[in-house]
Amino acid sequence: MKPRHFITLIDLTPNELRGLISRASELKRNPASRTASLKNKVLAMIFEKSSTRTRISFETAMVHFGGSAIFLSPRDTQLGRGEPIEDSARVISSMVDCVMLRTHSHDTITRFAKYSAVPVINGLCDHYHPCQLLADMQTYFEHRGNICGKTVTWIGDGNNMCHSYINASRLLDFKLRIACPRGYEPNPEIIAKGGHRISFHSSALEAAEESDLIVTDVWTSMGQETEKQNRHSAFREFKVNDAVMAQGNKDCLFMHCLPAHRGEEVTGDVIDGPRSVVWDEAENRLHAQKALLEFLLS
Ligand code: CP
Ligand code: NVA
């Protein structure tokens, strides 16, 4: 039987996503609902890029469920010396119960998944960051309830996080207002699948009008370091500040997947202010991924 993978949010049905969000909140509220359901199970985590939250949350989740996790970096495995991804997938998946990959290229994850005998989880690639969306959606539901019919605003780069927001808008049926600098818009194929829910706006102020949740991310993602200077000039006007937040509804929240650069994509006043839920959002990575691991492995 083919294993169930989590490569994009669209690998879940709307009901499965809602089920994961609710299970994540239950695991958070009631630590006793933890079980040793993943006893003796092993998660391999392959990181081509840096991580704080993703690594710690997956590792802790496995320990809380009675299993364990192995951190693998291409630097000290044969992956970094050119062993084909297909061969690596066959070998690694013959020894562990689940594999999480954080890669430069989306293609690496899909190729790995094709040859993997166990579930594969996308821990971020150039196109998507679906695990972060599990936590973001859990955070919205915990603070404000159902997101269906609400308005979310994405300000900044049309990047992996933005693409995953487009996917979340499809599954949970919210409106997504996007403001990106010209030349940094999201992938047109992903936008097209978002359909009528997605709209584009020329300024951050306009995109934030009547919003229930305003979200941003770094201007320069991992792997784009050589573009940093150009990006800084292009993104100058795409910052979340108090004026942008004031355009939203009165109970509008602010989220950022972190790490953040205060003074660039978001001001210190906003990220450290009363509407920001970034610390809950970060903590929810743990609870949401526990629900995901349980779903894929139990
Ligand atoms: N948000 C997020 O994925 O953080 P890390 O890069 O620290 O894992
Ligand atoms: N867009 C960012 C997210 C980091 C969690 C990146 O890819 O670097």
PDB file of C-alpha atoms and ligand atoms in Angstrom:
ATOM      1  CA  MET A   1       0.000   0.000   0.000  1.00  0.00           C
ATOM      2  CA  LYS A   2       1.239   3.501  -0.875  1.00  0.00           C
ATOM      3  CA  PRO A   3       2.052   5.584   2.215  1.00  0.00           C
ATOM      4  CA  ARG A   4       0.125   8.771   2.913  1.00  0.00           C
ATOM      5  CA  HIS A   5       2.354  11.852   2.423  1.00  0.00           C
ATOM      6  CA  PHE A   6       2.001  15.489   3.526  1.00  0.00           C
ATOM      7  CA  ILE A   7       3.731  17.478   0.812  1.00  0.00           C
ATOM      8  CA  THR A   8       1.224  20.292   0.428  1.00  0.00           C
ATOM      9  CA  LEU A   9      -1.905  21.188   2.401  1.00  0.00           C
ATOM     10  CA  ILE A  10      -3.951  19.927  -0.530  1.00  0.00           C
ATOM     11  CA  ASP A  11      -2.900  16.394   0.434  1.00  0.00           C
ATOM     12  CA  LEU A  12      -5.606  16.798   3.102  1.00  0.00           C
ATOM     13  CA  THR A  13      -9.347  17.121   2.596  1.00  0.00           C
ATOM     14  CA  PRO A  14     -11.025  20.117   4.276  1.00  0.00           C
ATOM     15  CA  ASN A  15     -12.456  17.772   6.920  1.00  0.00           C
ATOM     16  CA  GLU A  16      -9.082  16.165   7.598  1.00  0.00           C
ATOM     17  CA  LEU A  17      -7.507  19.608   8.029  1.00  0.00           C
ATOM     18  CA  ARG A  18     -10.243  20.678  10.446  1.00  0.00           C
ATOM     19  CA  GLY A  19      -9.791  17.383  12.306  1.00  0.00           C
ATOM     20  CA  LEU A  20      -6.033  17.976  12.650  1.00  0.00           C
ATOM     21  CA  ILE A  21      -6.602  21.523  13.941  1.00  0.00           C
ATOM     22  CA  SER A  22      -9.042  20.332  16.543  1.00  0.00           C
ATOM     23  CA  ARG A  23      -6.831  17.417  17.631  1.00  0.00           C
ATOM     24  CA  ALA A  24      -3.854  19.799  17.896  1.00  0.00           C
ATOM     25  CA  SER A  25      -5.828  22.056  20.251  1.00  0.00           C
ATOM     26  CA  GLU A  26      -6.921  19.045  22.293  1.00  0.00           C
ATOM     27  CA  LEU A  27      -3.314  17.847  22.644  1.00  0.00           C
ATOM     28  CA  LYS A  28      -2.356  21.359  23.736  1.00  0.00           C
ATOM     29  CA  ARG A  29      -5.154  21.819  26.294  1.00  0.00           C
ATOM     30  CA  ASN A  30      -4.873  18.374  27.739  1.00  0.00           C
ATOM     31  CA  PRO A  31      -1.348  16.973  27.827  1.00  0.00           C
ATOM     32  CA  ALA A  32      -2.830  13.788  29.348  1.00  0.00           C
ATOM     33  CA  SER A  33      -4.383  13.081  25.945  1.00  0.00           C
ATOM     34  CA  ARG A  34      -0.831  12.320  24.807  1.00  0.00           C
ATOM     35  CA  THR A  35      -0.245   8.645  24.500  1.00  0.00           C
ATOM     36  CA  ALA A  36       2.784   6.555  23.722  1.00  0.00           C
ATOM     37  CA  SER A  37       1.123   5.919  20.360  1.00  0.00           C
ATOM     38  CA  LEU A  38       4.403   6.324  18.478  1.00  0.00           C
ATOM     39  CA  LYS A  39       6.409   4.114  20.832  1.00  0.00           C
ATOM     40  CA  ASN A  40       9.529   2.823  19.087  1.00  0.00           C
ATOM     41  CA  LYS A  41       8.675   4.794  15.929  1.00  0.00           C
ATOM     42  CA  VAL A  42      11.472   6.810  14.374  1.00  0.00           C
ATOM     43  CA  LEU A  43      11.222  10.026  12.376  1.00  0.00           C
ATOM     44  CA  ALA A  44      14.184  10.916  10.122  1.00  0.00           C
ATOM     45  CA  MET A  45      14.550  14.665   9.571  1.00  0.00           C
ATOM     46  CA  ILE A  46      16.605  15.811   6.579  1.00  0.00           C
ATOM     47  CA  PHE A  47      17.500  19.501   6.682  1.00  0.00           C
ATOM     48  CA  GLU A  48      19.153  21.140   3.657  1.00  0.00           C
ATOM     49  CA  LYS A  49      18.425  24.509   5.314  1.00  0.00           C
ATOM     50  CA  SER A  50      18.589  25.910   8.848  1.00  0.00           C
ATOM     51  CA  SER A  51      15.754  25.546  11.341  1.00  0.00           C
ATOM     52  CA  THR A  52      14.891  26.290  14.943  1.00  0.00           C
ATOM     53  CA  ARG A  53      11.108  25.753  15.246  1.00  0.00           C
ATOM     54  CA  THR A  54      10.666  22.894  12.770  1.00  0.00           C
ATOM     55  CA  ARG A  55      13.490  20.821  14.151  1.00  0.00           C
ATOM     56  CA  ILE A  56      12.634  21.298  17.814  1.00  0.00           C
ATOM     57  CA  SER A  57       8.889  20.808  17.371  1.00  0.00           C
ATOM     58  CA  PHE A  58       9.209  17.564  15.400  1.00  0.00           C
ATOM     59  CA  GLU A  59      11.863  16.181  17.734  1.00  0.00           C
ATOM     60  CA  THR A  60       9.855  17.047  20.857  1.00  0.00           C
ATOM     61  CA  ALA A  61       6.630  15.713  19.331  1.00  0.00           C
ATOM     62  CA  MET A  62       8.247  12.323  18.723  1.00  0.00           C
ATOM     63  CA  VAL A  63       9.639  12.164  22.265  1.00  0.00           C
ATOM     64  CA  HIS A  64       6.243  13.088  23.797  1.00  0.00           C
ATOM     65  CA  PHE A  65       4.635  10.253  21.829  1.00  0.00           C
ATOM     66  CA  GLY A  66       7.220   7.707  22.945  1.00  0.00           C
ATOM     67  CA  GLY A  67       9.254   7.667  19.722  1.00  0.00           C
ATOM     68  CA  SER A  68      12.423   9.367  18.590  1.00  0.00           C
ATOM     69  CA  ALA A  69      13.811  11.537  15.809  1.00  0.00           C
ATOM     70  CA  ILE A  70      17.098  11.546  13.919  1.00  0.00           C
ATOM     71  CA  PHE A  71      18.534  14.801  12.559  1.00  0.00           C
ATOM     72  CA  LEU A  72      20.286  14.357   9.206  1.00  0.00           C
ATOM     73  CA  SER A  73      22.105  17.098   7.354  1.00  0.00           C
ATOM     74  CA  PRO A  74      23.459  16.669   3.823  1.00  0.00           C
ATOM     75  CA  ARG A  75      26.794  17.874   5.210  1.00  0.00           C
ATOM     76  CA  ASP A  76      27.349  14.666   7.110  1.00  0.00           C
ATOM     77  CA  THR A  77      25.358  12.091   5.141  1.00  0.00           C
ATOM     78  CA  GLN A  78      25.925  10.676   1.662  1.00  0.00           C
ATOM     79  CA  LEU A  79      23.125  12.950   0.392  1.00  0.00           C
ATOM     80  CA  GLY A  80      25.658  15.771   0.353  1.00  0.00           C
ATOM     81  CA  ARG A  81      28.109  13.646  -1.645  1.00  0.00           C
ATOM     82  CA  GLY A  82      25.710  12.992  -4.490  1.00  0.00           C
ATOM     83  CA  GLU A  83      23.950   9.747  -3.540  1.00  0.00           C
ATOM     84  CA  PRO A  84      20.789   9.880  -5.688  1.00  0.00           C
ATOM     85  CA  ILE A  85      17.677  11.048  -3.875  1.00  0.00           C
ATOM     86  CA  GLU A  86      15.777   7.976  -5.152  1.00  0.00           C
ATOM     87  CA  ASP A  87      18.372   5.598  -3.645  1.00  0.00           C
ATOM     88  CA  SER A  88      18.441   7.561  -0.407  1.00  0.00           C
ATOM     89  CA  ALA A  89      14.643   7.419  -0.195  1.00  0.00           C
ATOM     90  CA  ARG A  90      14.605   3.623  -0.594  1.00  0.00           C
ATOM     91  CA  VAL A  91      17.323   3.113   2.011  1.00  0.00           C
ATOM     92  CA  ILE A  92      16.207   5.636   4.634  1.00  0.00           C
ATOM     93  CA  SER A  93      12.549   4.645   4.401  1.00  0.00           C
ATOM     94  CA  SER A  94      13.472   0.971   4.889  1.00  0.00           C
ATOM     95  CA  MET A  95      14.776   1.830   8.368  1.00  0.00           C
ATOM     96  CA  VAL A  96      12.472   4.533   9.783  1.00  0.00           C
ATOM     97  CA  ASP A  97       8.712   5.107  10.061  1.00  0.00           C
ATOM     98  CA  CYS A  98       8.432   8.619   8.662  1.00  0.00           C
ATOM     99  CA  VAL A  99      10.691  11.163   6.930  1.00  0.00           C
ATOM    100  CA  MET A 100      10.533  14.949   7.163  1.00  0.00           C
ATOM    101  CA  LEU A 101      12.476  16.952   4.588  1.00  0.00           C
ATOM    102  CA  ARG A 102      13.376  20.637   4.430  1.00  0.00           C
ATOM    103  CA  THR A 103      14.827  21.207   0.972  1.00  0.00           C
ATOM    104  CA  HIS A 104      15.747  23.888  -1.513  1.00  0.00           C
ATOM    105  CA  SER A 105      13.671  22.344  -4.268  1.00  0.00           C
ATOM    106  CA  HIS A 106      10.099  21.051  -4.163  1.00  0.00           C
ATOM    107  CA  ASP A 107      11.162  18.485  -6.738  1.00  0.00           C
ATOM    108  CA  THR A 108      13.520  16.854  -4.202  1.00  0.00           C
ATOM    109  CA  ILE A 109      10.578  16.160  -1.884  1.00  0.00           C
ATOM    110  CA  THR A 110       8.312  14.750  -4.601  1.00  0.00           C
ATOM    111  CA  ARG A 111      11.115  12.509  -5.906  1.00  0.00           C
ATOM    112  CA  PHE A 112      11.894  11.315  -2.385  1.00  0.00           C
ATOM    113  CA  ALA A 113       8.190  10.631  -1.730  1.00  0.00           C
ATOM    114  CA  LYS A 114       7.845   8.612  -4.927  1.00  0.00           C
ATOM    115  CA  TYR A 115      10.460   6.117  -3.718  1.00  0.00           C
ATOM    116  CA  SER A 116       9.681   6.238  -0.005  1.00  0.00           C
ATOM    117  CA  ALA A 117       7.991   3.284   1.683  1.00  0.00           C
ATOM    118  CA  VAL A 118       6.891   5.522   4.593  1.00  0.00           C
ATOM    119  CA  PRO A 119       5.044   8.862   4.904  1.00  0.00           C
ATOM    120  CA  VAL A 120       6.994  11.949   3.812  1.00  0.00           C
ATOM    121  CA  ILE A 121       6.376  15.369   5.377  1.00  0.00           C
ATOM    122  CA  ASN A 122       7.344  18.657   3.734  1.00  0.00           C
ATOM    123  CA  GLY A 123       9.124  20.711   6.403  1.00  0.00           C
ATOM    124  CA  LEU A 124       9.527  23.645   3.939  1.00  0.00           C
ATOM    125  CA  CYS A 125      10.755  23.886   0.371  1.00  0.00           C
ATOM    126  CA  ASP A 126      10.974  26.696  -2.182  1.00  0.00           C
ATOM    127  CA  HIS A 127       7.249  26.341  -3.025  1.00  0.00           C
ATOM    128  CA  TYR A 128       5.441  25.503   0.214  1.00  0.00           C
ATOM    129  CA  HIS A 129       5.538  25.441   4.010  1.00  0.00           C
ATOM    130  CA  PRO A 130       2.441  23.380   4.870  1.00  0.00           C
ATOM    131  CA  CYS A 131       3.404  22.506   8.475  1.00  0.00           C
ATOM    132  CA  GLN A 132       3.475  26.219   9.301  1.00  0.00           C
ATOM    133  CA  LEU A 133      -0.076  26.593   8.003  1.00  0.00           C
ATOM    134  CA  LEU A 134      -1.316  23.844  10.336  1.00  0.00           C
ATOM    135  CA  ALA A 135      -0.009  25.937  13.236  1.00  0.00           C
ATOM    136  CA  ASP A 136      -1.251  29.259  11.814  1.00  0.00           C
ATOM    137  CA  MET A 137      -4.759  27.916  11.273  1.00  0.00           C
ATOM    138  CA  GLN A 138      -4.817  26.316  14.722  1.00  0.00           C
ATOM    139  CA  THR A 139      -3.798  29.680  16.172  1.00  0.00           C
ATOM    140  CA  TYR A 140      -6.565  31.536  14.328  1.00  0.00           C
ATOM    141  CA  PHE A 141      -9.203  29.000  15.420  1.00  0.00           C
ATOM    142  CA  GLU A 142      -8.031  29.225  19.041  1.00  0.00           C
ATOM    143  CA  HIS A 143      -8.172  33.025  19.126  1.00  0.00           C
ATOM    144  CA  ARG A 144     -11.136  33.794  16.875  1.00  0.00           C
ATOM    145  CA  GLY A 145     -12.968  30.572  15.920  1.00  0.00           C
ATOM    146  CA  ASN A 146     -13.806  29.388  12.416  1.00  0.00           C
ATOM    147  CA  ILE A 147     -11.861  31.147   9.633  1.00  0.00           C
ATOM    148  CA  CYS A 148     -14.420  30.226   6.945  1.00  0.00           C
ATOM    149  CA  GLY A 149     -15.657  33.427   5.249  1.00  0.00           C
ATOM    150  CA  LYS A 150     -13.073  35.623   7.006  1.00  0.00           C
ATOM    151  CA  THR A 151     -10.561  37.877   5.261  1.00  0.00           C
ATOM    152  CA  VAL A 152      -6.824  37.227   5.475  1.00  0.00           C
ATOM    153  CA  THR A 153      -4.188  39.612   4.096  1.00  0.00           C
ATOM    154  CA  TRP A 154      -0.781  38.528   2.889  1.00  0.00           C
ATOM    155  CA  ILE A 155       1.802  41.312   2.606  1.00  0.00           C
ATOM    156  CA  GLY A 156       5.256  40.867   1.067  1.00  0.00           C
ATOM    157  CA  ASP A 157       6.840  38.086  -0.917  1.00  0.00           C
ATOM    158  CA  GLY A 158       4.738  35.693  -3.012  1.00  0.00           C
ATOM    159  CA  ASN A 159       6.821  32.904  -1.510  1.00  0.00           C
ATOM    160  CA  ASN A 160       6.456  29.420   0.011  1.00  0.00           C
ATOM    161  CA  MET A 161       4.338  30.772   2.891  1.00  0.00           C
ATOM    162  CA  CYS A 162       2.120  32.779   0.547  1.00  0.00           C
ATOM    163  CA  HIS A 163       1.545  29.670  -1.604  1.00  0.00           C
ATOM    164  CA  SER A 164       0.565  27.677   1.461  1.00  0.00           C
ATOM    165  CA  TYR A 165      -1.862  30.475   2.468  1.00  0.00           C
ATOM    166  CA  ILE A 166      -3.450  30.181  -0.979  1.00  0.00           C
ATOM    167  CA  ASN A 167      -3.878  26.444  -0.390  1.00  0.00           C
ATOM    168  CA  ALA A 168      -5.321  27.060   3.081  1.00  0.00           C
ATOM    169  CA  SER A 169      -7.840  29.530   1.618  1.00  0.00           C
ATOM    170  CA  ARG A 170      -9.039  26.767  -0.728  1.00  0.00           C
ATOM    171  CA  LEU A 171      -9.454  24.199   2.027  1.00  0.00           C
ATOM    172  CA  LEU A 172     -10.933  26.449   4.716  1.00  0.00           C
ATOM    173  CA  ASP A 173     -12.732  28.863   2.384  1.00  0.00           C
ATOM    174  CA  PHE A 174     -11.448  32.276   3.447  1.00  0.00           C
ATOM    175  CA  LYS A 175     -10.718  35.329   1.298  1.00  0.00           C
ATOM    176  CA  LEU A 176      -7.055  36.123   0.725  1.00  0.00           C
ATOM    177  CA  ARG A 177      -6.004  39.679  -0.174  1.00  0.00           C
ATOM    178  CA  ILE A 178      -2.408  39.794  -1.404  1.00  0.00           C
ATOM    179  CA  ALA A 179      -0.030  42.766  -1.782  1.00  0.00           C
ATOM    180  CA  CYS A 180       3.384  41.950  -3.307  1.00  0.00           C
ATOM    181  CA  PRO A 181       5.913  44.132  -5.118  1.00  0.00           C
ATOM    182  CA  ARG A 182       5.851  43.769  -8.898  1.00  0.00           C
ATOM    183  CA  GLY A 183       7.955  40.778  -9.941  1.00  0.00           C
ATOM    184  CA  TYR A 184       7.527  39.002  -6.591  1.00  0.00           C
ATOM    185  CA  GLU A 185       3.977  37.704  -7.047  1.00  0.00           C
ATOM    186  CA  PRO A 186       3.067  34.081  -6.222  1.00  0.00           C
ATOM    187  CA  ASN A 187       3.165  31.317  -8.836  1.00  0.00           C
ATOM    188  CA  PRO A 188       0.295  31.863 -11.364  1.00  0.00           C
ATOM    189  CA  GLU A 189      -0.712  28.170 -11.376  1.00  0.00           C
ATOM    190  CA  ILE A 190      -1.117  28.155  -7.602  1.00  0.00           C
ATOM    191  CA  ILE A 191      -3.055  31.452  -7.757  1.00  0.00           C
ATOM    192  CA  ALA A 192      -5.378  30.049 -10.440  1.00  0.00           C
ATOM    193  CA  LYS A 193      -6.296  27.114  -8.206  1.00  0.00           C
ATOM    194  CA  GLY A 194      -7.203  29.560  -5.408  1.00  0.00           C
ATOM    195  CA  GLY A 195      -9.919  30.934  -7.715  1.00  0.00           C
ATOM    196  CA  HIS A 196     -12.316  33.710  -6.690  1.00  0.00           C
ATOM    197  CA  ARG A 197     -11.052  33.813  -3.094  1.00  0.00           C
ATOM    198  CA  ILE A 198      -7.758  35.466  -4.083  1.00  0.00           C
ATOM    199  CA  SER A 199      -7.426  39.174  -4.888  1.00  0.00           C
ATOM    200  CA  PHE A 200      -4.388  41.367  -5.559  1.00  0.00           C
ATOM    201  CA  HIS A 201      -3.835  44.896  -4.247  1.00  0.00           C
ATOM    202  CA  SER A 202      -1.217  47.467  -5.124  1.00  0.00           C
ATOM    203  CA  SER A 203      -0.432  48.599  -1.585  1.00  0.00           C
ATOM    204  CA  ALA A 204      -0.176  47.086   1.868  1.00  0.00           C
ATOM    205  CA  LEU A 205      -2.687  49.654   3.175  1.00  0.00           C
ATOM    206  CA  GLU A 206      -5.306  48.699   0.600  1.00  0.00           C
ATOM    207  CA  ALA A 207      -4.763  44.942   1.030  1.00  0.00           C
ATOM    208  CA  ALA A 208      -5.224  45.222   4.794  1.00  0.00           C
ATOM    209  CA  GLU A 209      -8.689  46.841   4.580  1.00  0.00           C
ATOM    210  CA  GLU A 210     -11.278  44.981   6.691  1.00  0.00           C
ATOM    211  CA  SER A 211      -8.886  42.151   7.326  1.00  0.00           C
ATOM    212  CA  ASP A 212      -9.291  39.617  10.145  1.00  0.00           C
ATOM    213  CA  LEU A 213      -5.699  38.403   9.979  1.00  0.00           C
ATOM    214  CA  ILE A 214      -2.624  40.120   8.545  1.00  0.00           C
ATOM    215  CA  VAL A 215       0.383  37.937   7.778  1.00  0.00           C
ATOM    216  CA  THR A 216       3.868  38.623   6.486  1.00  0.00           C
ATOM    217  CA  ASP A 217       7.229  36.883   6.159  1.00  0.00           C
ATOM    218  CA  VAL A 218      10.852  37.784   5.556  1.00  0.00           C
ATOM    219  CA  TRP A 219      11.743  39.668   2.379  1.00  0.00           C
ATOM    220  CA  THR A 220      14.635  37.290   1.654  1.00  0.00           C
ATOM    221  CA  SER A 221      13.957  33.600   2.183  1.00  0.00           C
ATOM    222  CA  MET A 222      16.610  30.959   2.798  1.00  0.00           C
ATOM    223  CA  GLY A 223      18.532  30.332  -0.411  1.00  0.00           C
ATOM    224  CA  GLN A 224      17.882  33.866  -1.790  1.00  0.00           C
ATOM    225  CA  GLU A 225      20.694  35.604   0.085  1.00  0.00           C
ATOM    226  CA  THR A 226      22.373  36.908  -3.106  1.00  0.00           C
ATOM    227  CA  GLU A 227      19.156  38.825  -3.957  1.00  0.00           C
ATOM    228  CA  LYS A 228      19.030  40.564  -0.592  1.00  0.00           C
ATOM    229  CA  GLN A 229      19.946  44.073  -1.770  1.00  0.00           C
ATOM    230  CA  ASN A 230      17.468  44.126  -4.667  1.00  0.00           C
ATOM    231  CA  ARG A 231      14.772  42.689  -2.465  1.00  0.00           C
ATOM    232  CA  HIS A 232      15.296  45.354   0.187  1.00  0.00           C
ATOM    233  CA  SER A 233      14.654  48.100  -2.360  1.00  0.00           C
ATOM    234  CA  ALA A 234      11.662  46.294  -3.891  1.00  0.00           C
ATOM    235  CA  PHE A 235       9.939  45.495  -0.571  1.00  0.00           C
ATOM    236  CA  ARG A 236      10.413  48.833   1.228  1.00  0.00           C
ATOM    237  CA  GLU A 237       6.721  49.758   0.947  1.00  0.00           C
ATOM    238  CA  PHE A 238       5.521  46.246   1.885  1.00  0.00           C
ATOM    239  CA  LYS A 239       5.993  46.460   5.619  1.00  0.00           C
ATOM    240  CA  VAL A 240       3.405  45.731   8.329  1.00  0.00           C
ATOM    241  CA  ASN A 241       3.263  48.756  10.637  1.00  0.00           C
ATOM    242  CA  ASP A 242       0.592  50.316  12.882  1.00  0.00           C
ATOM    243  CA  ALA A 243      -1.007  52.135   9.930  1.00  0.00           C
ATOM    244  CA  VAL A 244      -1.430  48.844   8.059  1.00  0.00           C
ATOM    245  CA  MET A 245      -2.825  47.071  11.138  1.00  0.00           C
ATOM    246  CA  ALA A 246      -5.270  49.986  11.648  1.00  0.00           C
ATOM    247  CA  GLN A 247      -6.854  49.183   8.258  1.00  0.00           C
ATOM    248  CA  GLY A 248      -7.950  45.765   9.522  1.00  0.00           C
ATOM    249  CA  ASN A 249     -11.062  44.933  11.549  1.00  0.00           C
ATOM    250  CA  LYS A 250     -10.942  45.838  15.224  1.00  0.00           C
ATOM    251  CA  ASP A 251     -10.090  42.300  16.311  1.00  0.00           C
ATOM    252  CA  CYS A 252      -7.600  41.735  13.475  1.00  0.00           C
ATOM    253  CA  LEU A 253      -4.646  39.490  14.409  1.00  0.00           C
ATOM    254  CA  PHE A 254      -1.031  39.577  13.217  1.00  0.00           C
ATOM    255  CA  MET A 255       1.003  36.451  12.367  1.00  0.00           C
ATOM    256  CA  HIS A 256       4.539  35.779  11.139  1.00  0.00           C
ATOM    257  CA  CYS A 257       6.058  32.306  10.820  1.00  0.00           C
ATOM    258  CA  LEU A 258       9.369  33.598  12.276  1.00  0.00           C
ATOM    259  CA  PRO A 259      12.253  34.241  12.268  1.00  0.00           C
ATOM    260  CA  ALA A 260      11.357  37.940  11.871  1.00  0.00           C
ATOM    261  CA  HIS A 261      13.395  41.035  11.083  1.00  0.00           C
ATOM    262  CA  ARG A 262      12.020  43.899  13.155  1.00  0.00           C
ATOM    263  CA  GLY A 263      12.181  47.143  11.180  1.00  0.00           C
ATOM    264  CA  GLU A 264      12.053  45.326   7.829  1.00  0.00           C
ATOM    265  CA  GLU A 265       8.879  43.354   7.020  1.00  0.00           C
ATOM    266  CA  VAL A 266       7.286  44.226  10.382  1.00  0.00           C
ATOM    267  CA  THR A 267       7.793  46.956  12.960  1.00  0.00           C
ATOM    268  CA  GLY A 268       8.647  46.096  16.547  1.00  0.00           C
ATOM    269  CA  ASP A 269       5.411  47.827  17.625  1.00  0.00           C
ATOM    270  CA  VAL A 270       3.324  45.362  15.624  1.00  0.00           C
ATOM    271  CA  ILE A 271       5.133  42.090  16.290  1.00  0.00           C
ATOM    272  CA  ASP A 272       5.480  42.887  20.001  1.00  0.00           C
ATOM    273  CA  GLY A 273       2.050  44.538  20.176  1.00  0.00           C
ATOM    274  CA  PRO A 274      -1.370  43.375  21.413  1.00  0.00           C
ATOM    275  CA  ARG A 275      -2.649  41.986  18.091  1.00  0.00           C
ATOM    276  CA  SER A 276       0.365  39.791  17.507  1.00  0.00           C
ATOM    277  CA  VAL A 277      -0.069  36.075  18.214  1.00  0.00           C
ATOM    278  CA  VAL A 278       3.347  35.012  16.942  1.00  0.00           C
ATOM    279  CA  TRP A 279       4.374  33.226  20.155  1.00  0.00           C
ATOM    280  CA  ASP A 280       1.228  31.083  20.199  1.00  0.00           C
ATOM    281  CA  GLU A 281       1.753  30.496  16.490  1.00  0.00           C
ATOM    282  CA  ALA A 282       5.310  29.263  17.109  1.00  0.00           C
ATOM    283  CA  GLU A 283       4.282  27.039  20.041  1.00  0.00           C
ATOM    284  CA  ASN A 284       1.459  25.564  17.973  1.00  0.00           C
ATOM    285  CA  ARG A 285       4.012  24.092  15.587  1.00  0.00           C
ATOM    286  CA  LEU A 286       4.528  21.457  18.285  1.00  0.00           C
ATOM    287  CA  HIS A 287       0.848  20.655  18.829  1.00  0.00           C
ATOM    288  CA  ALA A 288      -0.116  20.772  15.150  1.00  0.00           C
ATOM    289  CA  GLN A 289       2.729  18.480  14.106  1.00  0.00           C
ATOM    290  CA  LYS A 290       1.859  16.045  16.891  1.00  0.00           C
ATOM    291  CA  ALA A 291      -1.613  15.819  15.389  1.00  0.00           C
ATOM    292  CA  LEU A 292      -0.068  15.372  11.943  1.00  0.00           C
ATOM    293  CA  LEU A 293       2.328  12.608  13.058  1.00  0.00           C
ATOM    294  CA  GLU A 294      -0.482  10.794  14.838  1.00  0.00           C
ATOM    295  CA  PHE A 295      -2.650  11.081  11.696  1.00  0.00           C
ATOM    296  CA  LEU A 296       0.065   9.769   9.366  1.00  0.00           C
ATOM    297  CA  LEU A 297       1.560   7.103  11.617  1.00  0.00           C
ATOM    298  CA  SER A 298      -1.025   5.706  14.000  1.00  0.00           C
TER     299      SER A 298
HETATM  300  N1   CP B   1       8.846  29.002  10.936  1.00  0.00           N
HETATM  301  C1   CP B   1       9.808  28.073  10.776  1.00  0.00           C
HETATM  302  O1   CP B   1       9.670  27.122   9.988  1.00  0.00           O
HETATM  303  O2   CP B   1      10.893  28.258  11.564  1.00  0.00           O
HETATM  304  P1   CP B   1      12.277  27.468  11.468  1.00  0.00           P
HETATM  305  O3   CP B   1      12.949  27.904  10.196  1.00  0.00           O
HETATM  306  O4   CP B   1      13.026  27.937  12.686  1.00  0.00           O
HETATM  307  O5   CP B   1      12.028  26.009  11.486  1.00  0.00           O
HETATM  308  N1  NVA B   2       9.959  32.082   3.645  1.00  0.00           N
HETATM  309  C1  NVA B   2      10.906  31.712   4.673  1.00  0.00           C
HETATM  310  C2  NVA B   2      10.221  30.953   5.760  1.00  0.00           C
HETATM  311  C3  NVA B   2      11.115  30.562   6.897  1.00  0.00           C
HETATM  312  C4  NVA B   2      10.425  29.718   7.932  1.00  0.00           C
HETATM  313  C5  NVA B   2      12.033  30.906   4.061  1.00  0.00           C
HETATM  314  O1  NVA B   2      11.769  30.064   3.198  1.00  0.00           O
HETATM  315  O2  NVA B   2      13.193  31.131   4.427  1.00  0.00           O
END
